Amino acid sequence: MSIGKVWLVGAGPGDAGLFTLKGLEVLNKAEVVVYDSLVGQGVLTKIPDSARLIYVGKRADKHTLPQEQINQVLLEEAQKGYRVVRLKGGDPFLFGRGGEELELLTEHGIPYEIVPGVTSPLAVPAYNGIPVTHRDFCSSLHIITGHRRAGKEYDINFRALVDTKGTLVFLMGVAALHDICQGLLDEGMEPEMPAAILQKGTTAGQMCSFLKAVIQHSHISQMREVDSSHGSVFAGQSNHVVLSGTAQGTGTQRDTVVLVIHQL
C-alpha cells in the first residue's frame, strides 16, 4: 500500500465565505477529515459525503482526545494510504498546534502540506470595523494566547505588552477576561482605556459590546449584545485603545474570545 499524505487546512474564523479556494480544493479530495470544534458549520457542510469524519474537538478542559492521540490519528490514517485533511479553525499555525502535529509526521516520513487560513484576530475586528493597525497610532501587532493550563499561572509579561504601545490581541475564553484585564491594569495600562468585546465573530450571531474603560472588564460576568450604532461610533475612534473579544468555532458554540487592544 502506498503512503498517504496529510494536509493541515485552516478553516477560517467561521464565515464559510472566508474559507480559501485552496482549502476547498484540498477538502474536496479528502478521504479522511480530522476536524475540531472551532470549524464553522458552513465549512463543515463542504466536506464531501465520501470522506470519513473523525471529530477531535476541544472545549476548555474537555478534550475528545489529548493532542498526542490526535497526532497519532493523523499518522495512522496517512500510513494506511489515505488523503487526510486536518481541518482546523482559523489558521493551523496560530495557536492551532499545527507544529506539534507535524513533528510526528516528519519523524515517520509522512508527506504533508499546509494551507493557511484567515485568522480571527484580524478577521473578526475587521468585520466590526476595527483595524488592528493604524498608521497614525499603532505600528506593531502582538498576538498572545490567553489560555493557561490548569493549576498554572499565566506565562505573560504584561509589563512588556503595555510598553509596546502596539495592538495586543489575546485569544482566550470568556472566563479569562478578568485576569487578563487585571494583569494589564496592574502593569500600568490606563484604567480609562476604551474597550469592546466581540463574540461569535464573522457569523450571523456576531455580538459586539463596547465599554468606556478597560477597568469595566473586571466586572463582566457575561457577554451582551449592543446595537449597531455603537459599532459605527467606534469605527470613528480608532485612535483610542480598543479592547475587543471574539469567539471562534461553530456558529452557535463559540466561546473563545479575542481581546484586541490599540495602544496610543
Coordinates of C-alpha atoms in Angstrom, one line a residue, residues 3-188:
I3 CA 1.8 6.0 1.8
G4 CA -0.8 8.8 2.2
K5 CA -0.5 12.5 2.8
V6 CA -1.7 15.0 5.4
W7 CA -2.9 18.5 4.7
L8 CA -3.2 20.9 7.6
V9 CA -6.0 23.2 6.4
G10 CA -7.1 26.5 8.1
A11 CA -10.9 26.7 8.0
G12 CA -11.0 30.4 8.9
P13 CA -12.9 32.2 11.7
G14 CA -16.4 30.9 10.9
D15 CA -17.9 32.6 7.8
A16 CA -17.7 30.0 5.1
G17 CA -17.0 32.8 2.6
L18 CA -13.6 33.3 4.3
F19 CA -12.6 29.6 3.6
T20 CA -9.9 29.8 1.0
L21 CA -10.2 28.4 -2.6
K22 CA -7.1 26.3 -1.9
G23 CA -8.6 24.9 1.3
L24 CA -11.8 24.0 -0.6
E25 CA -9.9 22.3 -3.4
V26 CA -8.0 20.1 -0.9
L27 CA -11.1 19.3 1.1
N28 CA -13.0 18.2 -1.9
K29 CA -10.3 15.4 -2.5
A30 CA -10.1 14.3 1.2
E31 CA -10.7 10.7 2.1
V32 CA -10.4 11.3 5.9
V33 CA -11.2 14.6 7.6
V34 CA -10.0 15.1 11.2
Y35 CA -11.7 18.3 12.4
D36 CA -12.2 20.3 15.6
S37 CA -14.9 22.3 17.4
L38 CA -13.6 25.6 16.0
V39 CA -14.6 24.9 12.4
G40 CA -17.6 26.8 11.3
Q41 CA -20.8 24.9 10.3
G42 CA -20.7 26.4 6.8
V43 CA -17.3 24.9 6.2
L44 CA -18.3 21.5 7.6
T45 CA -21.1 21.3 5.0
K46 CA -18.4 21.4 2.3
I47 CA -16.9 18.1 3.4
P48 CA -17.6 15.5 0.7
D49 CA -20.0 12.8 1.6
S50 CA -17.4 10.2 0.7
A51 CA -15.0 11.3 3.3
R52 CA -14.7 9.6 6.7
L53 CA -15.0 12.1 9.6
I54 CA -13.1 12.0 12.8
Y55 CA -14.0 14.6 15.5
V56 CA -11.3 15.6 17.8
G57 CA -12.8 18.8 19.3
K58 CA -11.6 20.5 22.4
R59 CA -13.6 22.8 24.8
A60 CA -11.8 24.3 27.7
D61 CA -10.5 21.3 29.7
K62 CA -12.9 18.9 27.9
H63 CA -10.9 17.2 25.2
T64 CA -12.2 14.5 22.9
L65 CA -8.7 13.3 22.5
P66 CA -5.4 14.6 24.0
Q67 CA -3.1 16.2 21.5
E68 CA -0.7 13.3 21.5
Q69 CA -3.5 11.0 20.3
I70 CA -4.6 13.4 17.6
N71 CA -1.1 13.4 16.3
Q72 CA -1.2 9.6 16.3
V73 CA -4.5 9.5 14.4
L74 CA -3.1 11.6 11.6
L75 CA 0.0 9.4 11.4
E76 CA -2.0 6.1 11.3
E77 CA -4.5 7.3 8.7
A78 CA -1.7 8.5 6.5
Q79 CA 0.2 5.2 6.9
K80 CA -2.9 3.5 5.6
G81 CA -2.6 5.4 2.4
Y82 CA -5.4 7.9 2.8
R83 CA -5.5 11.6 1.8
V84 CA -6.0 13.1 5.2
V85 CA -7.2 16.7 5.9
R86 CA -6.7 18.1 9.3
L87 CA -9.3 20.8 9.3
K88 CA -8.6 23.5 12.0
G89 CA -10.4 26.7 12.9
G90 CA -8.6 29.8 11.9
D91 CA -5.0 29.2 10.8
P92 CA -3.2 25.9 11.6
F93 CA -0.1 27.6 12.9
L94 CA -1.6 30.3 15.1
F95 CA -2.1 28.6 18.4
G96 CA -3.5 25.7 16.5
R97 CA -0.9 23.1 17.5
G98 CA -0.1 22.5 13.9
G99 CA 3.6 22.4 14.6
E100 CA 3.1 19.7 17.2
E101 CA 1.2 17.6 14.7
L102 CA 3.9 17.9 12.0
E103 CA 6.6 16.7 14.3
L104 CA 5.3 13.2 14.4
L105 CA 4.6 13.1 10.7
T106 CA 8.1 14.4 9.9
E107 CA 9.6 11.8 12.2
H108 CA 7.9 9.0 10.2
G109 CA 8.5 10.5 6.8
I110 CA 4.8 11.3 6.1
P111 CA 4.4 14.0 3.4
Y112 CA 2.3 17.0 4.4
E113 CA 1.2 20.3 3.1
I114 CA 0.0 23.5 4.9
V115 CA -3.0 25.5 3.7
P116 CA -3.1 28.8 5.7
G117 CA -6.4 30.1 6.9
V118 CA -7.9 33.5 7.7
T119 CA -7.3 34.1 11.3
S120 CA -9.8 35.6 13.8
P121 CA -7.5 38.2 15.4
L122 CA -7.6 40.0 12.0
A123 CA -10.9 39.0 10.5
V124 CA -13.3 39.5 13.5
P125 CA -12.2 43.0 14.3
A126 CA -12.4 43.8 10.6
Y127 CA -16.0 42.5 10.5
N128 CA -16.8 45.0 13.2
G129 CA -15.0 47.9 11.6
I130 CA -11.9 47.7 13.9
P131 CA -8.5 48.0 12.3
V132 CA -5.7 46.2 14.2
T133 CA -3.2 48.7 12.9
H134 CA -3.4 52.4 12.1
R135 CA -0.6 54.5 10.6
D136 CA -1.1 57.4 12.9
F137 CA -1.5 55.4 16.2
C138 CA -0.2 51.9 16.0
S139 CA 2.8 50.4 14.3
S140 CA 3.0 46.9 15.8
L141 CA 0.7 43.9 16.3
H142 CA 1.1 41.3 19.1
I143 CA -0.9 38.1 19.3
I144 CA -1.0 36.3 22.6
T145 CA -2.8 33.2 23.9
G146 CA -4.8 34.0 27.0
H147 CA -5.4 30.3 27.8
R148 CA -3.4 28.7 30.6
R149 CA -3.0 25.1 31.8
A150 CA -4.9 24.0 34.8
G151 CA -3.1 24.9 38.0
K152 CA -0.6 27.2 36.2
E153 CA -0.1 30.9 36.3
Y154 CA -0.2 33.0 33.1
D155 CA 3.1 33.0 31.4
I156 CA 2.6 36.5 30.1
N157 CA 4.8 39.5 30.6
F158 CA 2.0 42.1 30.9
R159 CA 4.5 44.9 31.6
A160 CA 6.3 44.3 28.3
L161 CA 3.0 44.2 26.4
V162 CA 1.8 47.5 27.9
D163 CA 5.2 49.1 27.0
T164 CA 4.9 48.1 23.3
K165 CA 2.2 50.7 22.7
G166 CA 1.1 48.4 19.9
T167 CA -2.1 46.4 19.3
L168 CA -2.4 43.5 21.6
V169 CA -4.6 40.5 20.5
F170 CA -5.4 37.9 23.2
L171 CA -7.1 34.7 22.1
M172 CA -8.9 33.3 25.2
G173 CA -12.0 32.1 26.8
V174 CA -14.6 34.5 28.3
A175 CA -13.6 33.3 31.8
A176 CA -10.1 34.7 31.3
L177 CA -11.3 38.3 30.7
H178 CA -10.9 39.4 34.3
D179 CA -7.4 38.0 34.8
I180 CA -6.1 39.4 31.5
C181 CA -7.5 42.9 32.0
Q182 CA -6.4 43.0 35.7
G183 CA -2.9 41.9 34.6
L184 CA -2.7 44.8 32.2
L185 CA -4.1 47.3 34.7
D186 CA -1.6 46.1 37.3
E187 CA 1.2 46.8 35.0
G188 CA 0.2 50.3 34.1

